[in-house]
Every structure is written in C-alpha cells, then in structure tokens.
PDB file of C-alpha atoms and ligand atoms in Angstrom:
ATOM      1  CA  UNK A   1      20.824 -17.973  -7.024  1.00  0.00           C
ATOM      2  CA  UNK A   2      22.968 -14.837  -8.589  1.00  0.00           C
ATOM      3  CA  UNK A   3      22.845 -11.635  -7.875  1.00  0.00           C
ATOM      4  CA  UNK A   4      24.424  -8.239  -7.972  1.00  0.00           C
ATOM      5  CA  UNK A   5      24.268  -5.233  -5.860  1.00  0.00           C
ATOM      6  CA  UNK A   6      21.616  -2.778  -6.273  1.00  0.00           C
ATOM      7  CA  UNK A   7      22.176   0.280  -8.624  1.00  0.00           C
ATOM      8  CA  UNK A   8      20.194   3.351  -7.787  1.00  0.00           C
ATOM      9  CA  UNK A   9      18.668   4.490 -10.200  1.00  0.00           C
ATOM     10  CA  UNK A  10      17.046   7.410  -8.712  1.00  0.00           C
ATOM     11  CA  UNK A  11      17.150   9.108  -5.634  1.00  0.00           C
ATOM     12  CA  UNK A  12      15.465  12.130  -3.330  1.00  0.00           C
ATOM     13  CA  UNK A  13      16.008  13.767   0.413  1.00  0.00           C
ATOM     14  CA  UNK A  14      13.096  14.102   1.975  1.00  0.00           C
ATOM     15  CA  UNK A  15      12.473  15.727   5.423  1.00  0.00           C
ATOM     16  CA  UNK A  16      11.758  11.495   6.875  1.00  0.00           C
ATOM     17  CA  UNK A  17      14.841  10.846   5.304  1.00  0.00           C
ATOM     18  CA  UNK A  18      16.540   9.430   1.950  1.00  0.00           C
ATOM     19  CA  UNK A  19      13.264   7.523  -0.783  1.00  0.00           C
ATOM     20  CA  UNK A  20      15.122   5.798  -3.583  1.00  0.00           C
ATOM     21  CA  UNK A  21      14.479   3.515  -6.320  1.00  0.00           C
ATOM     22  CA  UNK A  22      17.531   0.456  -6.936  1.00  0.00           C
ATOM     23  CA  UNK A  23      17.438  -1.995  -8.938  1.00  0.00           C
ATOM     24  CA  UNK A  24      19.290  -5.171  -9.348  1.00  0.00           C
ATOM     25  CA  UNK A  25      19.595  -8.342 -11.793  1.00  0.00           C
ATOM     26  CA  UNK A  26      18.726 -11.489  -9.868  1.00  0.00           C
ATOM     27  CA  UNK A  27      18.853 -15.204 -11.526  1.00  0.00           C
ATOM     28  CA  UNK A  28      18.692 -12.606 -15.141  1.00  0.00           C
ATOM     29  CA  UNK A  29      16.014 -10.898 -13.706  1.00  0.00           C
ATOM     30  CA  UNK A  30      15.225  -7.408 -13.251  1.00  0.00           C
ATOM     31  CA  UNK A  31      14.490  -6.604  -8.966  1.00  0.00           C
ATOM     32  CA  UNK A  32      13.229  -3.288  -8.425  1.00  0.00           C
ATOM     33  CA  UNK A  33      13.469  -1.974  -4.894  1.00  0.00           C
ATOM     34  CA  UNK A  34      12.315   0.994  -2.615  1.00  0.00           C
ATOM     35  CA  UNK A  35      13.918   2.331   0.148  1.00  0.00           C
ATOM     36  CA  UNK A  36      11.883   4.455   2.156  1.00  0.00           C
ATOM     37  CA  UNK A  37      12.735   6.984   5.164  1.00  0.00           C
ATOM     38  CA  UNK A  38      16.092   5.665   4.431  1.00  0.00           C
ATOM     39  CA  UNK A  39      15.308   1.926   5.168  1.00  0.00           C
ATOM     40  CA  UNK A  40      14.325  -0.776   2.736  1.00  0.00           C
ATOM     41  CA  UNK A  41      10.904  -0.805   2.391  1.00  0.00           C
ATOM     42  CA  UNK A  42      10.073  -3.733  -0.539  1.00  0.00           C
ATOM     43  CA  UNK A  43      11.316  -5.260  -3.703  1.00  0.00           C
ATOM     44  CA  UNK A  44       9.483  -6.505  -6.230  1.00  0.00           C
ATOM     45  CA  UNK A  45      10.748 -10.172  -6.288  1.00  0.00           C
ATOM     46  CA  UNK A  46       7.981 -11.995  -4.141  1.00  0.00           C
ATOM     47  CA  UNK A  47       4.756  -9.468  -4.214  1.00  0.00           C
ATOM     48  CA  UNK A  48       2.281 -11.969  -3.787  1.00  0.00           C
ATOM     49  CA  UNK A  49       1.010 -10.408  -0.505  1.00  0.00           C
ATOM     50  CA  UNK A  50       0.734  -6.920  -1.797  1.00  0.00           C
ATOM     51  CA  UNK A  51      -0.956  -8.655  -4.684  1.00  0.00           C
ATOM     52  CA  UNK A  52      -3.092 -10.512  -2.363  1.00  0.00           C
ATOM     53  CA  UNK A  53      -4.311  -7.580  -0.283  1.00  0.00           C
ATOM     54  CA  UNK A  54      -6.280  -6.363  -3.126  1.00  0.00           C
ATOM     55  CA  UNK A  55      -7.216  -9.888  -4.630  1.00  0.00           C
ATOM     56  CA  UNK A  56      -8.562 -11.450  -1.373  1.00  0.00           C
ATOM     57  CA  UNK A  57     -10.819  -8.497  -0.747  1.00  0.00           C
ATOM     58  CA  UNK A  58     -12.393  -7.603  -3.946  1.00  0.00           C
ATOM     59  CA  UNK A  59     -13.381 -11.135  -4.080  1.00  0.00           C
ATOM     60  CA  UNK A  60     -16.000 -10.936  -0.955  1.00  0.00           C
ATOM     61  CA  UNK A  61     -17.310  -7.274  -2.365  1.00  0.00           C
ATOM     62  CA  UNK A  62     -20.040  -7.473  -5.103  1.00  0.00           C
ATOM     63  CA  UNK A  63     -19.954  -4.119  -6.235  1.00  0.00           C
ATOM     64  CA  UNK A  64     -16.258  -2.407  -5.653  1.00  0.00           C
ATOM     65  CA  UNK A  65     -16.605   0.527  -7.857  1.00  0.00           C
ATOM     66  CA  UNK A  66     -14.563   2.929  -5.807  1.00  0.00           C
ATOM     67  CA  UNK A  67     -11.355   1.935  -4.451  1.00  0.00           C
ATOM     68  CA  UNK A  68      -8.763   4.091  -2.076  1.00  0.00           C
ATOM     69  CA  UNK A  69      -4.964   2.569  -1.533  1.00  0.00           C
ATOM     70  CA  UNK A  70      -3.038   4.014   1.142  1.00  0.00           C
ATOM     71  CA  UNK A  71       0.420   3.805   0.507  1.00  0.00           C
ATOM     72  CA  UNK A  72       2.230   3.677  -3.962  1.00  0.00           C
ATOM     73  CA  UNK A  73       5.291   1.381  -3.051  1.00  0.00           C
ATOM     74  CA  UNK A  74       5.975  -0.691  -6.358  1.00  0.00           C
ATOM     75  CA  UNK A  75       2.312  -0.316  -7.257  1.00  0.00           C
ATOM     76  CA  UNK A  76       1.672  -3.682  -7.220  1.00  0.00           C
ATOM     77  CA  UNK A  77      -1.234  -3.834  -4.916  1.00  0.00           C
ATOM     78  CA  UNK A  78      -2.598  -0.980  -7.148  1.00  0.00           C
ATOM     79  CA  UNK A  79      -2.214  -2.434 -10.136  1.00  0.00           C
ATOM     80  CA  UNK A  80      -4.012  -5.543  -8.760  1.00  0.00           C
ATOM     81  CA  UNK A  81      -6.739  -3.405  -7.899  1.00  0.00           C
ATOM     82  CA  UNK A  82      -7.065  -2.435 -11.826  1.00  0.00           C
ATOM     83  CA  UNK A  83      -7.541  -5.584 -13.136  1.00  0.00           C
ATOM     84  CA  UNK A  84     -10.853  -6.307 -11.705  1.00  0.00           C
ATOM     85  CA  UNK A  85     -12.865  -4.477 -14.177  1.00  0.00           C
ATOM     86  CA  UNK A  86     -15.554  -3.750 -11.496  1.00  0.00           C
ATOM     87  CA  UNK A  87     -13.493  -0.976 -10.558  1.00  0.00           C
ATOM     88  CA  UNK A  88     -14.362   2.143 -12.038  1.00  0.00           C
ATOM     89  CA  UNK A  89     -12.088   4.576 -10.309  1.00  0.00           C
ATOM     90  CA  UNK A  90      -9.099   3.617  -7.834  1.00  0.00           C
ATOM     91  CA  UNK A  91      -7.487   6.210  -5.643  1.00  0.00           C
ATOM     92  CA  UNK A  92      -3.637   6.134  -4.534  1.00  0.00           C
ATOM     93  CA  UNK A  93      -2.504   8.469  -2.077  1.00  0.00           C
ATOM     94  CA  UNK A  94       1.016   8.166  -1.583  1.00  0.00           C
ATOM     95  CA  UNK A  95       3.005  10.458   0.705  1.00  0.00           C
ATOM     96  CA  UNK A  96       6.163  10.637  -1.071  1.00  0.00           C
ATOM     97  CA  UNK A  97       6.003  13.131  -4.181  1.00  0.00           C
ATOM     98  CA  UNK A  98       9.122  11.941  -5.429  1.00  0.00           C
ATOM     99  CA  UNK A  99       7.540   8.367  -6.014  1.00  0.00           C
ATOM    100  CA  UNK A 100       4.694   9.816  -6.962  1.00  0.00           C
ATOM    101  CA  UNK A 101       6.668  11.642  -9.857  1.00  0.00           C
ATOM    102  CA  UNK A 102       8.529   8.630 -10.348  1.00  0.00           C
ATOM    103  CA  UNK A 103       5.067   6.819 -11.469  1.00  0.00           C
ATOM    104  CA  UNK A 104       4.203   9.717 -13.686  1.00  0.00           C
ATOM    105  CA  UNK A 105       7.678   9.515 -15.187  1.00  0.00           C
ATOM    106  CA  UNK A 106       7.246   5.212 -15.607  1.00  0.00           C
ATOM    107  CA  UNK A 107      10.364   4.530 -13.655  1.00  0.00           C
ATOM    108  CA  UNK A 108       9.365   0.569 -13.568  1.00  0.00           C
ATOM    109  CA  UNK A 109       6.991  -1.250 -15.800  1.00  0.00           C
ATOM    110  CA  UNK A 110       4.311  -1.335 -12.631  1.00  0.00           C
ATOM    111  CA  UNK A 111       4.855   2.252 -11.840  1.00  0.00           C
ATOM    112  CA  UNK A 112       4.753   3.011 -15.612  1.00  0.00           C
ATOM    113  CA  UNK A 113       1.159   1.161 -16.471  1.00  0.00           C
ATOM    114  CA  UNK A 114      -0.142   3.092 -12.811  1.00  0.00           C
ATOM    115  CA  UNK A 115       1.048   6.269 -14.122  1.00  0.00           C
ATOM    116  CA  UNK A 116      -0.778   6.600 -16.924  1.00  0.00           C
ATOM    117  CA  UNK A 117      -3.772   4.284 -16.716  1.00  0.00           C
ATOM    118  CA  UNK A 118      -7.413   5.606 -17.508  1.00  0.00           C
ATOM    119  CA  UNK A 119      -9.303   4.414 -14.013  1.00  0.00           C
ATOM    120  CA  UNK A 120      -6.475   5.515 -11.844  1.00  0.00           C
ATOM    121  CA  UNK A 121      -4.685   8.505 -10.326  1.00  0.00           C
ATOM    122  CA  UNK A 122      -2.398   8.946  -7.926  1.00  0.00           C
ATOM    123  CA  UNK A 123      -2.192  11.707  -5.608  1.00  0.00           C
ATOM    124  CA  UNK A 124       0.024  13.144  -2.901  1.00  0.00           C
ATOM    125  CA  UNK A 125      -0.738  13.415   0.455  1.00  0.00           C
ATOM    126  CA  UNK A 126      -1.216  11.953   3.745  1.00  0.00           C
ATOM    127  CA  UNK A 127      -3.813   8.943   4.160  1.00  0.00           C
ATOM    128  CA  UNK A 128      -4.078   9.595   7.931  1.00  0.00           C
ATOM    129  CA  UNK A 129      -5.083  13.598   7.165  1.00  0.00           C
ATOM    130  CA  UNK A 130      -7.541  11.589   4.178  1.00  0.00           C
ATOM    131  CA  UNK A 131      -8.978   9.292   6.665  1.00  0.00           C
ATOM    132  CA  UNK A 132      -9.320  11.432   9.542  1.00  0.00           C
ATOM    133  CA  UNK A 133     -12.407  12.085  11.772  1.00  0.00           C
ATOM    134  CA  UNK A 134     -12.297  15.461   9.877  1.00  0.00           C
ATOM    135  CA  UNK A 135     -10.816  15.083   6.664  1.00  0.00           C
ATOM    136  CA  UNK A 136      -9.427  18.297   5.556  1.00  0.00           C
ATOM    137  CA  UNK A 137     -10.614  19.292   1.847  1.00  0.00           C
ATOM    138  CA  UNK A 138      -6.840  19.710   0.572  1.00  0.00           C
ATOM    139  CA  UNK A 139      -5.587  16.697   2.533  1.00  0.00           C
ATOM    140  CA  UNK A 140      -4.592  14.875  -1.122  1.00  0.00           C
ATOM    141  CA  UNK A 141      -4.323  16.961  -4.096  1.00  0.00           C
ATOM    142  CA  UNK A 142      -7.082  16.489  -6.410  1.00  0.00           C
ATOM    143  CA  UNK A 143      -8.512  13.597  -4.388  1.00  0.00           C
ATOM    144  CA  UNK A 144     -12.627  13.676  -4.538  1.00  0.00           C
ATOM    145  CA  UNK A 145     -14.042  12.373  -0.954  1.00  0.00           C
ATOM    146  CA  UNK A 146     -15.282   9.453  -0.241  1.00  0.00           C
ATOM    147  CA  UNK A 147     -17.240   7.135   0.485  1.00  0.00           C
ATOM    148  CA  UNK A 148     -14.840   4.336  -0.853  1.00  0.00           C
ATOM    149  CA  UNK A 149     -16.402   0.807  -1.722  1.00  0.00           C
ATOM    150  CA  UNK A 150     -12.976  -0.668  -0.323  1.00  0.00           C
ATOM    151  CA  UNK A 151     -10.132   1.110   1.614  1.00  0.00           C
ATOM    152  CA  UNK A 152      -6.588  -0.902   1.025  1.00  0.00           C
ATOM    153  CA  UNK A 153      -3.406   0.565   3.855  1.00  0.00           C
ATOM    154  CA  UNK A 154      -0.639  -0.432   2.967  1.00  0.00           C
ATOM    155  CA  UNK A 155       1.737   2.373   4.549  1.00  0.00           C
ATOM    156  CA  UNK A 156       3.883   0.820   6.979  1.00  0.00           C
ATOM    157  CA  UNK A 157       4.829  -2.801   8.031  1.00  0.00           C
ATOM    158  CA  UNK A 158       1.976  -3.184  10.355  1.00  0.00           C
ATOM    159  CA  UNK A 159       1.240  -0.931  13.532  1.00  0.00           C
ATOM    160  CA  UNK A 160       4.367  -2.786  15.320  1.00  0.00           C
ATOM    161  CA  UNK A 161       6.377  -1.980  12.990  1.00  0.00           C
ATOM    162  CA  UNK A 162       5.913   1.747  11.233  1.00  0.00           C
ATOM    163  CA  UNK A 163       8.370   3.309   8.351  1.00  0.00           C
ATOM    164  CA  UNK A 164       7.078   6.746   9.820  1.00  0.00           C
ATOM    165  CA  UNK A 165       6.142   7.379  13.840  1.00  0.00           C
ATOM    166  CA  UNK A 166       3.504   9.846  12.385  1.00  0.00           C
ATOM    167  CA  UNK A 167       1.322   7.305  11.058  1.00  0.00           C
ATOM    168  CA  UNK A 168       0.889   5.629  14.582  1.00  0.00           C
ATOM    169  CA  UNK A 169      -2.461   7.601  14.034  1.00  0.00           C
ATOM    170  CA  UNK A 170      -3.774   5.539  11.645  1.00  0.00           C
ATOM    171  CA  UNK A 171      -4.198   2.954  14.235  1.00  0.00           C
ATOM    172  CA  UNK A 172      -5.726   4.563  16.984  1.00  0.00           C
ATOM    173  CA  UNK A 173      -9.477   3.816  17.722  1.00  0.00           C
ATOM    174  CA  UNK A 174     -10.938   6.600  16.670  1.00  0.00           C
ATOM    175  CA  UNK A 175      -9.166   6.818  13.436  1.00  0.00           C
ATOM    176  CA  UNK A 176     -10.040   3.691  12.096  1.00  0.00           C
ATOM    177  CA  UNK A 177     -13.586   4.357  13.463  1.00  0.00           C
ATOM    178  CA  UNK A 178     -13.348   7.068  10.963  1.00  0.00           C
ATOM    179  CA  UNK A 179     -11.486   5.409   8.210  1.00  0.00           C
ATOM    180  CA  UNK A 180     -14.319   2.604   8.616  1.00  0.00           C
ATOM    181  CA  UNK A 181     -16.918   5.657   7.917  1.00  0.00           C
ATOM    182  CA  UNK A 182     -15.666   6.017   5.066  1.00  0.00           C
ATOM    183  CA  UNK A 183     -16.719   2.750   3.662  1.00  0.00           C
ATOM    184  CA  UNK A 184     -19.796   2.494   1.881  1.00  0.00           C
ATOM    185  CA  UNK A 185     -22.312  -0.106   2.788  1.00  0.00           C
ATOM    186  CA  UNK A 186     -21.227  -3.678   2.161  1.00  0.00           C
ATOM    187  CA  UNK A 187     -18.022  -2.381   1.480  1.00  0.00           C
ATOM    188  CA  UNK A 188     -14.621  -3.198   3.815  1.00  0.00           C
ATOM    189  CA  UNK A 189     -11.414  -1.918   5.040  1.00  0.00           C
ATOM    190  CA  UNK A 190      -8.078  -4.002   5.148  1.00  0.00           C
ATOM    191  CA  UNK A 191      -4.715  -3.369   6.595  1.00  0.00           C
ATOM    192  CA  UNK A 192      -1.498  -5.555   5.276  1.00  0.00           C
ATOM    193  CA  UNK A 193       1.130  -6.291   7.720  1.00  0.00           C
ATOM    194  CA  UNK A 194       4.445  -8.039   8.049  1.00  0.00           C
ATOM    195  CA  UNK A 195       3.390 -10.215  11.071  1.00  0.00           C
ATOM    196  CA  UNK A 196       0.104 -10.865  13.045  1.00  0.00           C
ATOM    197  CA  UNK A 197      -1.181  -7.870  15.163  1.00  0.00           C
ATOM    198  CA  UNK A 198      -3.177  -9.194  17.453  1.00  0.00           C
ATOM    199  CA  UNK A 199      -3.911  -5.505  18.903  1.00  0.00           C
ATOM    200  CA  UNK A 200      -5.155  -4.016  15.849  1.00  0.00           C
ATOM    201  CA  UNK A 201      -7.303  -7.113  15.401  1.00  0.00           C
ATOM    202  CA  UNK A 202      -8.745  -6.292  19.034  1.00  0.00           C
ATOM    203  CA  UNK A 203      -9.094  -2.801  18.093  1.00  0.00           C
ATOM    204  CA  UNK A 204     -11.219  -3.123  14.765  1.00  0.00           C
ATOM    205  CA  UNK A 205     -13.168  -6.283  16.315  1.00  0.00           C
ATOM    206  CA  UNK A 206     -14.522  -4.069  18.640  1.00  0.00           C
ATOM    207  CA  UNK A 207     -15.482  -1.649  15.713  1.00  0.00           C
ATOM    208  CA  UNK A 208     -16.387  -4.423  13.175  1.00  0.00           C
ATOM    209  CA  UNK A 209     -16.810  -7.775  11.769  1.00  0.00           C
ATOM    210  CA  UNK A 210     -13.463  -8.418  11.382  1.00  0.00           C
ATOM    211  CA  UNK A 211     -11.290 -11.273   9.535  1.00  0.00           C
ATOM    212  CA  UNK A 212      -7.818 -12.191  10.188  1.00  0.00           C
ATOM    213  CA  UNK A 213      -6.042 -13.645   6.898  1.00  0.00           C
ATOM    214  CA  UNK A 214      -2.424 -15.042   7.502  1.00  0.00           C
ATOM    215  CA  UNK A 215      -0.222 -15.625   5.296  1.00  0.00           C
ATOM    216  CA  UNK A 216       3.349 -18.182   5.047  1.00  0.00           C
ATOM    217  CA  UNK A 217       6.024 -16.519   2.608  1.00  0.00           C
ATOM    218  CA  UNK A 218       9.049 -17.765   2.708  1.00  0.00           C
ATOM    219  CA  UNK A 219      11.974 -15.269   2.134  1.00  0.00           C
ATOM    220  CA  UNK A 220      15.502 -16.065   1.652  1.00  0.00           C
ATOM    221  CA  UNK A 221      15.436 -19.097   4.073  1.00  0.00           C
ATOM    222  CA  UNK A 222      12.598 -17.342   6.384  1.00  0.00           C
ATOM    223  CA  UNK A 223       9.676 -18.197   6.963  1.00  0.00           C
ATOM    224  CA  UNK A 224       7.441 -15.229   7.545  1.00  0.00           C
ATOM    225  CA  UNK A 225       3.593 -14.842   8.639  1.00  0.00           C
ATOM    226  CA  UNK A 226       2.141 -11.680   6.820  1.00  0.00           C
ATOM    227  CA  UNK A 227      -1.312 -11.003   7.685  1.00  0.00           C
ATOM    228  CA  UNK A 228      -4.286  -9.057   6.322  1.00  0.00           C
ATOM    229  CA  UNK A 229      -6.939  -6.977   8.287  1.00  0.00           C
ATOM    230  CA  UNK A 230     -10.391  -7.115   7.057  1.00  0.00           C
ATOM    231  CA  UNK A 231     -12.957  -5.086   8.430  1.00  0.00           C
ATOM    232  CA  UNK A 232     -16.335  -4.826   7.329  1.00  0.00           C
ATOM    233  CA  UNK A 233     -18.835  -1.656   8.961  1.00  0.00           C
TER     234      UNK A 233
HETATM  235  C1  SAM B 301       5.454  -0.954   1.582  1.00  0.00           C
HETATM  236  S1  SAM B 301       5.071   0.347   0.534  1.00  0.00           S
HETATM  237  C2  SAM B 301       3.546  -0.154  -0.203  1.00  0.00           C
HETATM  238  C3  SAM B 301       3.684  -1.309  -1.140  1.00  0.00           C
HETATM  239  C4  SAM B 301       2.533  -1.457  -2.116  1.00  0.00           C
HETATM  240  N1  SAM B 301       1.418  -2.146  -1.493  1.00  0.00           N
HETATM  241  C5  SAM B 301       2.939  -2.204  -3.362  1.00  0.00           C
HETATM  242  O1  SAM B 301       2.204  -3.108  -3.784  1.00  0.00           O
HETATM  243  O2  SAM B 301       3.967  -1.914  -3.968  1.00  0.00           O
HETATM  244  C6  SAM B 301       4.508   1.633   1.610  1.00  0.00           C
HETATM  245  C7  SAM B 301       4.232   2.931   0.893  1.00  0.00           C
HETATM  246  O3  SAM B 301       3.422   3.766   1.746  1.00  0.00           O
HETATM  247  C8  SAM B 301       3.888   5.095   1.670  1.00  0.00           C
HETATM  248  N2  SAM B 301       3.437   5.783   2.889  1.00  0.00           N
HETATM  249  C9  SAM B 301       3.942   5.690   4.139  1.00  0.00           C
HETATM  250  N3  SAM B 301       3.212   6.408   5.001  1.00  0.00           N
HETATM  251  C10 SAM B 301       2.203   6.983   4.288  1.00  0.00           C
HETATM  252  C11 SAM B 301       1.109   7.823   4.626  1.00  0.00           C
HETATM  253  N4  SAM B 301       0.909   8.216   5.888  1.00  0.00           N
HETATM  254  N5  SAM B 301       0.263   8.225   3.643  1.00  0.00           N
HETATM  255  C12 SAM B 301       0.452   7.802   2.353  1.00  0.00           C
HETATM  256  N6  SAM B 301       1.491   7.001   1.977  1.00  0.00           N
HETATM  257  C13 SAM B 301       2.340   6.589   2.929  1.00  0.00           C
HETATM  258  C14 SAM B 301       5.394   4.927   1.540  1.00  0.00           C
HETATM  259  O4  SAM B 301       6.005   6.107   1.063  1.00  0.00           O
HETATM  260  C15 SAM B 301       5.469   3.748   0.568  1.00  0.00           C
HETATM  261  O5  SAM B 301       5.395   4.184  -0.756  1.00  0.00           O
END
C-alpha cells in the first residue's frame, strides 16, 4: 500500500478545539478525513459501518418516512439513508457549523451530493438539546420536531469513548427514554459504536426491545468489533 501525508484542505477553531478536513492519496485514491475536537475522528477509506448503521435498520422498518442522524462526519451514513427511496425527508443535525458549511460548500463528493440534495437538510445544533426530555424549539436551526420513524447517533465513538464530555448526556437513562419518545410507532433508535457497550445495551434493554449487531472490520492489521444499538419502543 502507498500513501502520502494528509493535506488540509480546510480548517476551523472551535471552542472543543481544532475540526478540519485532510485529505490524502492512498493506492491512487482520494482519502478524505475529519479531525474533530482536534483528534481524528474518521476517514473515508473503510465506511462500511457508517454505511451499515443506516442499511441494517431501514431494512426491519416498513415505513421509514422520517429519518433524524445525529452526528454529519463524511456523510456517509446520511447519504445511505437517501438511497432508500422510502425516505421522504432525512434530518442531520451536526454540531459543528464549520462542517456543516463545508457540506453546503461540497467540500467532498459525499458532503457535496448531502449538501444540496432535495429530501435532505442539514442543520446545526446539538442532538442531545434535540433529543432531550424537553426539547427546546431553537435547539437545531430550522429543524421541524419530531416524531422520527428512525433516529441514527452517530456522535461519538460509543459512550466509552466520547469526542466531546458534553454528550455523556445522550446516554443517560432518561435521555434515551426521551430520545426513544421520539420514535414513532414501529419505528427504532440505533447507536454506532467503535466497540461493544455492554452498559448502554443494559441501559436501553431495560427501556426496549433491544438488538445488539457486531461487527469485524479489520483496519490496518486490527481487528476491530464495531457494534450497533437497536432499540425499538
Ligand atoms: C464520527 S462522525 C460521524 C460519521 C458519520 N456517521 C459518517 O457516516 O460520516 C461524528 C460527527 O458527530 C458530530 N457531533 C459530535 N457531537 C455531536 C452532538 N452532540 N450533536 C450533533 N453532532 C455531534 C461531530 O462533529 C462529527 O461530525
């Protein structure tokens, strides 16, 4: 395998620290990649779980018309969303408002097609403040309320391992009691993380049917064990 170190090709302070967009030529290849609150956050060379989070649960859902994603990264879990043509309207509420000008601006081809497509919009804000027990009206600009017919977080690495302390609220009790009354009937909620979480799994049992989904990736010589959440009220 070749490669070259990243290039930035944009980056912004923000008050959790440095968000920038690199990219990099692997194997000939364009790699985007995101650093977030100054740390690497994802690349866009292996997405399959990102792509999976929104794959694996629209397939159990008969009528996802409405869907809410926590969390812009790449956009790849997003744009997964779109191409079920059940989906009428998706929701992204990302926290950043530099990415989320990046995506307006088309900064990579995901971001780009995101940006601009007909059945999506992406908003800034805070998913906890969206999801809360008492969501506040302005908590994502422009954002209608809910219900949602499916409810995709993918804001940190998992509850173990958060790119902000503040969201350790979205995985209290009581605030995915709320976020999981914001689901509409037959509808679900699902969390990604970077390795099993066998707490949060407690946590939403007690609140829900819920699955646990692992998944292998193998990533430069590692093997890995992702997992999905899925919890259905
Ligand atoms: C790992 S990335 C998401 C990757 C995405 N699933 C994809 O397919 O590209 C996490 C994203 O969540 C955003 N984020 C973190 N905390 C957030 C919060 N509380 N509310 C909304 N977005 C948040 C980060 O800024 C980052 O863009």
């Amino acid at each position: 395998m070749t490669h070259e170190d990243p290039r930035t090709v944009v980056r912004a302070e923000t008050p959790r620290g440095e968000i920038a967009l690199r990219e990099r030529t692997v194997d000939g290849a364009t790699v985007h990649e995101l650093v977030v609150a100054g740390v690497f956050a994802m690349d866009s060379r292996d997405t399959s779980t990102e792509t999976a989070l929104a794959e694996r649960t629209l397939a159990l859902l008969s009528s996802p018309e409405r869907v809410l994603v926590g969390g812009l990264g790449l956009g790849f879990t997003a744009l997964s969303v779109l191409k079920d043509s059940r989906v009428r309207r998706l929701d992204v509420v990302e926290l950043e408002e530099d990415l989320v000008m990046w995506a307006r601006l088309g900064l990579t081809p995901t971001l780009g097609v995101l940006g601009r497509h007909p059945r999506a919009r992406v908003h800034v804000g805070d998913v906890a403040d969206v999801l809360a027990v008492d969501p506040s009206p302005g908590a994502a600009e422009y954002l209608p309320p809910g219900p949602w017919d499916l409810v995709l977080l993918d804001v940190d690495n998992g509850p173990s391992f958060l790119l902000h302390p503040g969201n350790a609220r979205i995985y209290a009790a009581d605030a995915l009691a709320s976020a999981l009354g914001q689901v509409s009937p037959g509808g679900a909620l699902a969390i990604w993380a970077a390795q099993r979480e066998p707490e949060l799994l407690a946590r939403l049992t007690d609140l829900a049917p819920t699955q646990e989904i692992p998944f292998a990736v193998e990533r430069e010589g590692r093997q890995l064990e992702y997992a999905i959440y899925l919890a259905r009220p």
